[in-house]
CSV table of C-alpha atoms in Angstrom, one decimal:
chain,number,residue,atom,x,y,z
H,1,MET,CA,-185.2,-52.1,188.9
H,2,THR,CA,-189.0,-52.2,188.4
H,3,GLU,CA,-191.3,-49.3,189.0
H,4,VAL,CA,-193.6,-49.5,192.0
H,5,ASP,CA,-197.4,-49.6,191.3
H,6,ALA,CA,-198.8,-47.7,194.3
H,7,SER,CA,-202.3,-49.0,193.5
H,8,ARG,CA,-201.3,-52.7,194.2
H,9,CYS,CA,-200.8,-54.4,197.5
H,10,PRO,CA,-197.1,-55.1,198.1
H,11,LEU,CA,-198.0,-58.4,199.6
H,12,CYS,CA,-200.5,-60.0,197.3
H,13,GLY,CA,-200.4,-57.8,194.2
H,14,LYS,CA,-204.1,-57.1,194.1
H,15,SER,CA,-205.7,-53.6,194.1
H,16,ASN,CA,-205.3,-51.9,197.4
H,17,ASP,CA,-208.2,-49.5,196.8
H,18,CYS,CA,-206.2,-46.6,198.2
H,19,GLY,CA,-208.3,-43.5,198.7
H,20,GLN,CA,-205.3,-41.3,198.4
H,21,LEU,CA,-204.7,-42.4,194.8
H,22,LEU,CA,-208.1,-41.3,193.6
H,23,PRO,CA,-208.2,-38.2,191.3
H,24,ALA,CA,-208.6,-34.8,193.0
H,25,VAL,CA,-212.2,-33.8,193.6
H,26,THR,CA,-211.6,-30.1,193.6
H,27,SER,CA,-209.0,-27.8,192.0
H,28,THR,CA,-208.5,-26.1,195.4
H,29,ALA,CA,-207.6,-29.5,197.0
H,30,ALA,CA,-205.3,-30.3,194.1
H,31,GLU,CA,-203.6,-26.9,194.3
H,32,GLN,CA,-202.9,-27.6,198.0
H,33,GLY,CA,-201.2,-30.8,197.1
H,34,CYS,CA,-204.0,-32.9,198.3
H,35,ASN,CA,-206.0,-35.3,196.2
H,36,GLY,CA,-209.2,-34.2,198.0
H,37,ASN,CA,-209.9,-37.7,199.3
H,38,ALA,CA,-208.7,-37.3,202.8
H,39,ASP,CA,-210.4,-40.6,203.8
H,40,CYS,CA,-209.1,-44.0,202.9
H,41,TRP,CA,-210.3,-47.3,204.3
H,42,CYS,CA,-206.9,-47.8,206.0
H,43,PHE,CA,-207.3,-44.7,208.2
H,44,GLN,CA,-209.9,-46.6,210.3
H,45,ALA,CA,-208.3,-50.1,210.0
H,46,ALA,CA,-206.1,-51.8,212.6
H,47,ILE,CA,-203.3,-53.3,210.6
H,48,PRO,CA,-201.2,-55.7,212.6
H,49,ARG,CA,-197.5,-54.7,213.0
H,50,HIS,CA,-196.3,-58.2,211.9
H,51,LEU,CA,-198.1,-57.6,208.6
H,52,LEU,CA,-196.4,-54.2,208.0
H,53,ASP,CA,-193.1,-55.9,208.8
H,54,GLN,CA,-193.7,-58.3,205.8
H,55,ILE,CA,-193.7,-55.5,203.3
H,56,PRO,CA,-190.4,-55.7,201.3
H,57,PRO,CA,-188.1,-52.9,202.3
H,58,GLU,CA,-188.1,-51.4,198.8
H,59,LEU,CA,-191.9,-51.1,198.8
H,60,ARG,CA,-192.3,-49.6,202.3
H,61,GLY,CA,-194.0,-46.2,202.2
H,62,LYS,CA,-194.7,-46.6,198.5
H,63,ALA,CA,-197.7,-49.0,198.3
H,64,CYS,CA,-200.5,-49.7,200.7
H,65,ILE,CA,-201.6,-53.1,201.9
H,66,CYS,CA,-205.0,-54.2,200.6
H,67,GLN,CA,-208.1,-54.7,202.8
H,68,THR,CA,-208.1,-58.4,202.2
H,69,CYS,CA,-204.5,-58.9,203.5
H,70,ALA,CA,-205.2,-56.5,206.5
H,71,SER,CA,-208.4,-58.1,207.5
H,72,ALA,CA,-207.0,-61.6,207.2
H,73,ALA,CA,-203.9,-60.7,209.4
H,74,ALA,CA,-206.1,-58.9,212.0
H,75,ALA,CA,-208.4,-62.0,212.2
H,76,GLU,CA,-205.4,-64.3,212.6
H,77,ALA,CA,-203.9,-62.1,215.3
H,78,ALA,CA,-207.2,-62.0,217.1
H,79,ALA,CA,-207.6,-65.8,216.9
H,80,LEU,CA,-204.1,-66.1,218.5
H,81,GLY,CA,-205.1,-63.7,221.3
H,82,PHE,CA,-203.3,-60.5,220.1
H,83,ASP,CA,-204.5,-57.0,219.2
H,84,ALA,CA,-203.4,-55.2,216.0
H,85,SER,CA,-200.3,-53.9,217.7
H,86,GLY,CA,-199.2,-57.4,218.7
H,87,THR,CA,-200.1,-57.0,222.3
H,88,PRO,CA,-201.8,-59.9,224.0
H,89,SER,CA,-205.5,-59.3,224.4
H,90,SER,CA,-206.8,-59.3,228.0
């Protein structure tokens, strides 16, 4: 079994730029079990459900999708007339 690299997208293998993986910015935040970087690009992103479903089961919840994969999937869904949740757009 190989070790999961949480800094890599489980779909394309490129850096996912996860804000949660950045070093703690304050000792207080680190003591509280937080890395001090509460914001990550994905918190504001609409990631299509079908993209999340493509993550291999052994990597789910262990590595984040990158912005490139998320943006491409969102654009593809929009072009097909769906929103990020997979619901047809009105």
